[in-house]
């Protein structure tokens, strides 16, 4: 697979991250692949995804060194340029990163030699009743993290705007879009619409729409379901709602989910993949739906999502179940599936290392 330019996203330059970044630069130099550091939380103003990938020379591959937060920033850039993204794991509880730091050179070799799978992940995009802006006083109060905030989303000028359908925003979310209260002492009141019809009006701390990829992030913490990243659908989850119906709803990929801030509500913040991007007032609305573009995530072999879920969430077996006899085996089968089950997606057992870089 021909890679001519790479982009490198890394949150810091020291320790394991610095050594991995050096390995990536050295590999690129050896294979005549251009490599530019991008989106590394430098001082100064943040730039849009388009500006960042243009400055990097339109990379074919973006390598992120860090945890899930760094991967999300890399995914935003990769989706903008229809590039592949490879996550190198330097985090602690990540679900998105693929490669341990010590294997980064072997992983890049696998990309070059086409010994990879490019996994297509659903992304979210948005329309809104108005352009998203963050008032200066709110930015000062809510500023967090190690760098400045992202600029307001651009408008997708190629899309029709106006009437009931609002403004098409140039937004890409791999995890979730969240509408949350600004004042600690006041919840937001929001009408929630699924597929164009009112589901219910909620009073809650926050309401969110997650992709299957993002189901293990904020949605999970709020009590939402764990959804396989291979699933197609949108997960709506209310956060601390003041009503009896507090369940998540999983919508089909072609069913949009909209939030309208009601008349007597306080203002609400809009966050996209954890980044504050705008503030809505009563009467404003946003519509969230599956984006036409997809993320190209590099996988070096079959993903053991449920094994990772058990490991990263530190799941333990019920004492009563263990007391009933022999514990359940981690891998109940070790032989190849029969012909009528050959179509099933099953991860390799730990003994099968043939897919590793």
Short mmCIF file of C-alpha atoms in Angstrom, two decimals:
data_model
loop_
_atom_site.label_atom_id
_atom_site.label_comp_id
_atom_site.label_asym_id
_atom_site.label_seq_id
_atom_site.Cartn_x
_atom_site.Cartn_y
_atom_site.Cartn_z
CA UNK A 1 0.00 0.00 0.00
CA UNK A 2 1.68 3.16 -1.16
CA UNK A 3 2.02 5.74 1.59
CA UNK A 4 3.66 8.96 0.43
CA UNK A 5 3.04 11.27 3.37
CA UNK A 6 2.38 10.64 7.03
CA UNK A 7 1.12 12.84 9.83
CA UNK A 8 2.13 12.27 13.43
CA UNK A 9 -0.10 13.26 16.34
CA UNK A 10 1.47 13.06 19.79
CA UNK A 11 0.43 14.86 23.01
CA UNK A 12 3.93 15.26 24.39
CA UNK A 13 7.54 14.73 23.41
CA UNK A 14 8.99 12.83 26.36
CA UNK A 15 9.22 9.30 27.69
CA UNK A 16 7.74 6.43 25.74
CA UNK A 17 5.90 8.83 23.46
CA UNK A 18 9.14 10.55 22.49
CA UNK A 19 10.84 7.25 21.71
CA UNK A 20 7.87 6.10 19.60
CA UNK A 21 7.80 9.42 17.74
CA UNK A 22 11.51 9.06 16.97
CA UNK A 23 10.87 5.54 15.66
CA UNK A 24 8.14 6.82 13.34
CA UNK A 25 10.35 9.62 11.99
CA UNK A 26 13.23 7.20 11.43
CA UNK A 27 10.99 4.69 9.62
CA UNK A 28 9.59 7.42 7.38
CA UNK A 29 13.09 8.64 6.52
CA UNK A 30 14.22 5.10 5.65
CA UNK A 31 11.23 4.59 3.32
CA UNK A 32 11.20 8.06 1.73
CA UNK A 33 7.86 8.92 3.34
CA UNK A 34 7.31 12.52 4.35
CA UNK A 35 6.34 12.98 7.99
CA UNK A 36 4.96 16.07 9.71
CA UNK A 37 4.02 16.56 13.36
CA UNK A 38 0.44 17.81 13.59
CA UNK A 39 -2.05 18.71 16.31
CA UNK A 40 0.38 18.37 19.17
CA UNK A 41 -1.15 20.91 21.57
CA UNK A 42 1.41 23.61 20.85
CA UNK A 43 0.90 27.10 22.23
CA UNK A 44 -1.22 29.46 20.18
CA UNK A 45 -4.54 29.17 18.43
CA UNK A 46 -5.98 25.86 17.29
CA UNK A 47 -6.77 25.26 13.64
CA UNK A 48 -9.52 23.50 11.76
CA UNK A 49 -8.96 19.94 10.54
CA UNK A 50 -8.66 21.21 6.97
CA UNK A 51 -5.96 23.71 7.91
CA UNK A 52 -4.03 21.10 9.87
CA UNK A 53 -4.01 18.47 7.12
CA UNK A 54 -3.14 21.10 4.51
CA UNK A 55 -0.16 22.15 6.64
CA UNK A 56 0.89 18.50 6.85
CA UNK A 57 0.85 18.12 3.08
CA UNK A 58 -2.31 16.00 2.70
CA UNK A 59 -1.12 12.85 4.54
CA UNK A 60 -2.23 9.37 3.45
CA UNK A 61 -1.69 7.96 6.94
CA UNK A 62 -1.99 9.57 10.36
CA UNK A 63 -0.24 7.87 13.27
CA UNK A 64 -1.35 8.86 16.75
CA UNK A 65 0.81 8.28 19.82
CA UNK A 66 -1.20 8.38 23.03
CA UNK A 67 -4.56 7.24 24.32
CA UNK A 68 -8.08 7.51 23.01
CA UNK A 69 -8.11 11.32 23.23
CA UNK A 70 -5.13 11.57 20.90
CA UNK A 71 -6.69 9.00 18.58
CA UNK A 72 -9.91 11.07 18.42
CA UNK A 73 -7.92 14.13 17.33
CA UNK A 74 -6.13 12.05 14.71
CA UNK A 75 -9.43 10.58 13.51
CA UNK A 76 -10.82 14.09 13.00
CA UNK A 77 -7.90 14.90 10.70
CA UNK A 78 -7.92 11.55 8.91
CA UNK A 79 -11.64 11.80 8.11
CA UNK A 80 -11.13 15.28 6.69
CA UNK A 81 -8.54 13.97 4.24
CA UNK A 82 -9.96 10.45 3.68
CA UNK A 83 -6.68 9.16 5.13
CA UNK A 84 -6.04 6.05 7.22
CA UNK A 85 -5.38 6.36 10.95
CA UNK A 86 -3.21 4.06 13.07
CA UNK A 87 -3.35 4.37 16.85
CA UNK A 88 -0.27 3.57 18.94
CA UNK A 89 -1.28 2.91 22.52
CA UNK A 90 0.36 4.99 25.26
CA UNK A 91 -2.82 5.31 27.33
CA UNK A 92 -4.43 3.37 30.17
CA UNK A 93 -8.06 2.58 29.38
CA UNK A 94 -8.18 2.97 25.62
CA UNK A 95 -10.50 1.09 23.26
CA UNK A 96 -9.41 2.79 20.04
CA UNK A 97 -5.64 2.41 19.85
CA UNK A 98 -4.27 -0.67 18.15
CA UNK A 99 -0.49 -1.03 18.50
CA UNK A 100 1.79 -1.13 21.58
CA UNK A 101 4.55 1.48 21.45
CA UNK A 102 7.35 -1.08 21.08
CA UNK A 103 5.72 -2.50 17.92
CA UNK A 104 5.36 0.76 16.00
CA UNK A 105 8.02 -0.02 13.36
CA UNK A 106 6.59 -3.49 12.74
CA UNK A 107 3.14 -1.96 12.39
CA UNK A 108 4.36 0.53 9.79
CA UNK A 109 6.03 -2.33 7.90
CA UNK A 110 2.67 -4.13 7.89
CA UNK A 111 0.99 -1.03 6.42
CA UNK A 112 3.60 -0.78 3.67
CA UNK A 113 3.35 -4.49 2.86
CA UNK A 114 -0.48 -4.45 2.94
CA UNK A 115 -0.71 -6.93 5.81
CA UNK A 116 -3.51 -4.91 7.39
CA UNK A 117 -7.27 -4.59 7.46
CA UNK A 118 -8.81 -1.16 6.95
CA UNK A 119 -11.85 -1.04 9.21
CA UNK A 120 -14.68 1.33 8.26
CA UNK A 121 -16.11 3.15 11.30
CA UNK A 122 -19.30 5.21 11.43
CA UNK A 123 -18.93 8.96 11.98
CA UNK A 124 -21.48 11.57 13.03
CA UNK A 125 -22.14 14.97 11.53
CA UNK A 126 -24.59 17.76 12.29
CA UNK A 127 -26.97 20.44 11.20
CA UNK A 128 -28.06 23.26 13.48
CA UNK A 129 -30.47 26.17 13.59
CA UNK A 130 -27.46 28.53 13.68
CA UNK A 131 -23.68 28.47 13.45
CA UNK A 132 -22.00 27.26 16.62
CA UNK A 133 -20.06 29.85 18.62
CA UNK A 134 -18.55 29.85 22.11
CA UNK A 135 -19.00 33.18 23.92
CA UNK A 136 -15.73 34.57 25.25
CA UNK A 137 -16.84 34.49 28.89
CA UNK A 138 -17.86 30.82 28.59
CA UNK A 139 -14.53 29.89 27.00
CA UNK A 140 -12.72 31.48 29.93
CA UNK A 141 -14.83 29.61 32.49
CA UNK A 142 -14.76 26.21 30.81
CA UNK A 143 -11.26 26.16 29.39
CA UNK A 144 -9.58 22.89 30.21
CA UNK A 145 -6.83 20.60 29.03
CA UNK A 146 -3.38 21.53 27.79
CA UNK A 147 -4.16 23.79 24.89
CA UNK A 148 -6.56 26.29 23.33
CA UNK A 149 -10.02 25.37 22.12
CA UNK A 150 -10.84 24.34 18.58
CA UNK A 151 -12.33 27.03 16.32
CA UNK A 152 -16.08 27.04 15.62
CA UNK A 153 -17.17 24.48 13.00
CA UNK A 154 -17.26 25.71 9.41
CA UNK A 155 -20.41 25.58 7.30
CA UNK A 156 -20.55 22.98 4.53
CA UNK A 157 -21.24 25.36 1.67
CA UNK A 158 -22.05 22.56 -0.78
CA UNK A 159 -25.17 21.65 1.23
CA UNK A 160 -28.58 23.30 1.08
CA UNK A 161 -29.38 25.44 4.11
CA UNK A 162 -32.35 27.24 5.58
CA UNK A 163 -36.02 26.46 6.21
CA UNK A 164 -36.60 23.58 8.66
CA UNK A 165 -33.21 22.00 7.96
CA UNK A 166 -30.87 24.68 9.30
CA UNK A 167 -27.16 25.07 8.64
CA UNK A 168 -24.98 22.13 7.57
CA UNK A 169 -21.89 22.14 9.82
CA UNK A 170 -18.53 20.68 8.91
CA UNK A 171 -18.43 18.40 11.96
CA UNK A 172 -16.95 14.94 12.35
CA UNK A 173 -17.50 12.93 15.54
CA UNK A 174 -16.17 9.43 16.05
CA UNK A 175 -17.43 9.05 19.63
CA UNK A 176 -20.34 11.34 20.39
CA UNK A 177 -22.15 14.67 20.23
CA UNK A 178 -23.26 15.93 23.66
CA UNK A 179 -25.68 18.66 24.70
CA UNK A 180 -25.11 19.51 28.38
CA UNK A 181 -26.09 22.10 30.95
CA UNK A 182 -23.89 25.13 31.60
CA UNK A 183 -25.19 26.09 35.07
CA UNK A 184 -24.60 23.64 37.93
CA UNK A 185 -27.93 24.53 39.54
CA UNK A 186 -30.09 24.22 36.43
CA UNK A 187 -30.71 21.32 34.09
CA UNK A 188 -31.39 21.73 30.40
CA UNK A 189 -34.90 21.18 29.08
CA UNK A 190 -34.78 19.63 25.63
CA UNK A 191 -37.22 18.17 23.16
CA UNK A 192 -35.72 14.96 21.73
CA UNK A 193 -36.75 13.94 18.22
CA UNK A 194 -36.02 10.55 16.65
CA UNK A 195 -36.54 10.19 12.90
CA UNK A 196 -38.44 13.49 12.82
CA UNK A 197 -40.94 12.69 15.60
CA UNK A 198 -40.92 13.87 19.20
CA UNK A 199 -39.86 11.07 21.55
CA UNK A 200 -40.17 13.11 24.76
CA UNK A 201 -39.15 16.37 26.39
CA UNK A 202 -36.32 15.80 28.87
CA UNK A 203 -34.96 17.74 31.82
CA UNK A 204 -31.44 16.39 32.34
CA UNK A 205 -27.81 17.16 33.02
CA UNK A 206 -26.96 16.19 29.44
CA UNK A 207 -28.19 14.29 26.40
CA UNK A 208 -25.91 12.59 23.95
CA UNK A 209 -25.78 10.74 20.66
CA UNK A 210 -22.99 8.18 20.36
CA UNK A 211 -21.71 5.98 17.58
CA UNK A 212 -21.15 2.28 18.27
CA UNK A 213 -17.46 3.20 18.66
CA UNK A 214 -18.40 5.81 21.26
CA UNK A 215 -20.73 3.50 23.19
CA UNK A 216 -17.86 2.64 25.57
CA UNK A 217 -17.11 6.32 26.33
CA UNK A 218 -19.44 8.92 27.92
CA UNK A 219 -22.56 6.96 26.94
CA UNK A 220 -21.30 3.92 28.88
CA UNK A 221 -20.52 6.07 31.94
CA UNK A 222 -24.09 7.39 31.77
CA UNK A 223 -25.56 3.88 31.78
CA UNK A 224 -25.84 3.34 28.05
CA UNK A 225 -25.37 -0.02 26.32
CA UNK A 226 -22.10 -1.44 25.07
CA UNK A 227 -22.43 -1.78 21.29
CA UNK A 228 -20.04 -3.64 19.00
CA UNK A 229 -18.11 -1.15 16.84
CA UNK A 230 -19.09 -3.29 13.84
CA UNK A 231 -22.75 -2.41 14.41
CA UNK A 232 -24.52 0.33 12.45
CA UNK A 233 -26.68 2.63 14.57
CA UNK A 234 -26.93 5.75 16.73
CA UNK A 235 -27.16 5.47 20.52
CA UNK A 236 -29.20 8.14 22.32
CA UNK A 237 -28.54 8.31 26.08
CA UNK A 238 -29.89 10.83 28.62
CA UNK A 239 -27.63 11.77 31.54
CA UNK A 240 -29.36 12.08 34.95
CA UNK A 241 -32.83 12.82 33.53
CA UNK A 242 -35.66 13.91 35.86
CA UNK A 243 -38.21 11.47 34.49
CA UNK A 244 -39.17 7.83 34.79
CA UNK A 245 -38.00 6.88 31.30
CA UNK A 246 -34.22 7.02 31.62
CA UNK A 247 -33.24 4.36 29.07
CA UNK A 248 -31.04 4.58 26.01
CA UNK A 249 -32.55 4.22 22.56
CA UNK A 250 -30.62 2.73 19.63
CA UNK A 251 -31.74 4.20 16.29
CA UNK A 252 -31.06 2.96 12.78
CA UNK A 253 -28.20 4.67 10.90
CA UNK A 254 -30.63 6.57 8.65
CA UNK A 255 -32.75 7.85 11.57
CA UNK A 256 -31.52 11.30 12.69
CA UNK A 257 -31.67 12.43 16.32
CA UNK A 258 -32.40 16.09 17.08
CA UNK A 259 -32.31 18.17 20.27
CA UNK A 260 -34.33 21.41 20.60
CA UNK A 261 -33.61 23.63 23.63
CA UNK A 262 -36.98 24.55 25.16
CA UNK A 263 -38.21 28.01 26.05
CA UNK A 264 -37.59 27.96 29.82
CA UNK A 265 -34.32 26.03 29.67
CA UNK A 266 -30.94 27.43 30.55
CA UNK A 267 -28.22 27.63 27.92
CA UNK A 268 -26.62 24.40 26.77
CA UNK A 269 -23.09 23.56 25.64
CA UNK A 270 -22.43 21.45 22.55
CA UNK A 271 -19.40 19.15 22.79
CA UNK A 272 -18.10 17.05 19.93
CA UNK A 273 -15.81 14.16 20.90
CA UNK A 274 -15.19 15.88 24.22
CA UNK A 275 -14.35 19.28 22.73
CA UNK A 276 -16.60 22.26 23.54
CA UNK A 277 -17.66 23.72 20.17
CA UNK A 278 -20.67 25.95 20.83
CA UNK A 279 -23.41 27.21 23.13
CA UNK A 280 -27.14 27.05 22.38
CA UNK A 281 -29.90 29.27 23.77
CA UNK A 282 -33.61 28.47 24.17
CA UNK A 283 -35.16 27.97 20.76
CA UNK A 284 -31.96 26.68 19.16
CA UNK A 285 -31.62 23.10 17.91
CA UNK A 286 -29.11 20.61 16.55
CA UNK A 287 -29.67 17.52 14.41
CA UNK A 288 -27.21 14.61 14.59
CA UNK A 289 -26.99 11.91 11.94
CA UNK A 290 -24.60 9.44 10.35
CA UNK A 291 -22.02 11.16 8.16
CA UNK A 292 -21.63 10.13 4.52
CA UNK A 293 -17.89 9.70 5.06
CA UNK A 294 -16.34 6.92 7.13
CA UNK A 295 -13.18 6.61 9.20
CA UNK A 296 -10.48 4.30 7.82
CA UNK A 297 -8.98 2.69 10.93
CA UNK A 298 -5.93 0.48 10.42
CA UNK A 299 -6.19 -2.93 12.04
CA UNK A 300 -3.31 -5.41 12.08
CA UNK A 301 -5.59 -8.38 12.64
CA UNK A 302 -9.00 -9.39 13.97
CA UNK A 303 -10.11 -7.16 16.84
CA UNK A 304 -11.01 -8.98 20.05
CA UNK A 305 -13.47 -6.27 21.14
CA UNK A 306 -15.10 -8.29 23.92
CA UNK A 307 -11.76 -9.46 25.27
CA UNK A 308 -10.66 -5.84 25.36
CA UNK A 309 -13.93 -4.93 27.10
CA UNK A 310 -13.25 -7.54 29.80
CA UNK A 311 -9.68 -6.34 30.23
CA UNK A 312 -10.12 -2.57 30.07
CA UNK A 313 -13.25 -2.48 32.22
CA UNK A 314 -11.60 -4.88 34.67
CA UNK A 315 -14.62 -7.17 34.61
CA UNK A 316 -14.72 -9.82 37.31
CA UNK A 317 -16.77 -12.97 37.50
CA UNK A 318 -19.66 -13.24 39.97
CA UNK A 319 -18.53 -15.05 43.15
CA UNK A 320 -21.71 -17.13 43.09
CA UNK A 321 -20.92 -18.29 39.55
CA UNK A 322 -17.40 -19.31 40.52
CA UNK A 323 -18.72 -21.15 43.57
CA UNK A 324 -20.87 -23.32 41.30
CA UNK A 325 -17.89 -25.28 40.02
CA UNK A 326 -15.22 -24.88 37.38
CA UNK A 327 -14.81 -21.33 36.09
CA UNK A 328 -15.88 -20.60 32.50
CA UNK A 329 -12.94 -20.91 30.10
CA UNK A 330 -11.77 -17.69 28.40
CA UNK A 331 -11.60 -19.53 25.04
CA UNK A 332 -14.25 -22.27 24.85
CA UNK A 333 -13.20 -23.49 21.39
CA UNK A 334 -9.75 -23.91 19.86
CA UNK A 335 -10.59 -25.71 16.61
CA UNK A 336 -11.65 -24.05 13.32
CA UNK A 337 -15.43 -23.56 12.90
CA UNK A 338 -17.38 -26.04 10.75
CA UNK A 339 -18.54 -25.07 7.29
CA UNK A 340 -21.97 -23.79 8.32
CA UNK A 341 -20.30 -21.41 10.82
CA UNK A 342 -17.43 -20.27 8.63
CA UNK A 343 -19.08 -16.88 8.06
CA UNK A 344 -18.98 -15.92 11.75
CA UNK A 345 -16.55 -13.25 12.96
CA UNK A 346 -14.47 -14.80 15.74
CA UNK A 347 -11.16 -13.48 17.06
CA UNK A 348 -8.14 -15.77 16.99
CA UNK A 349 -7.18 -17.62 20.13
CA UNK A 350 -4.07 -16.40 22.01
CA UNK A 351 -2.10 -19.31 20.51
CA UNK A 352 -2.72 -18.00 16.98
CA UNK A 353 -0.14 -15.26 16.52
CA UNK A 354 -0.08 -15.40 12.71
CA UNK A 355 -1.84 -12.03 12.34
CA UNK A 356 0.48 -10.07 14.62
CA UNK A 357 3.02 -7.64 13.06
#
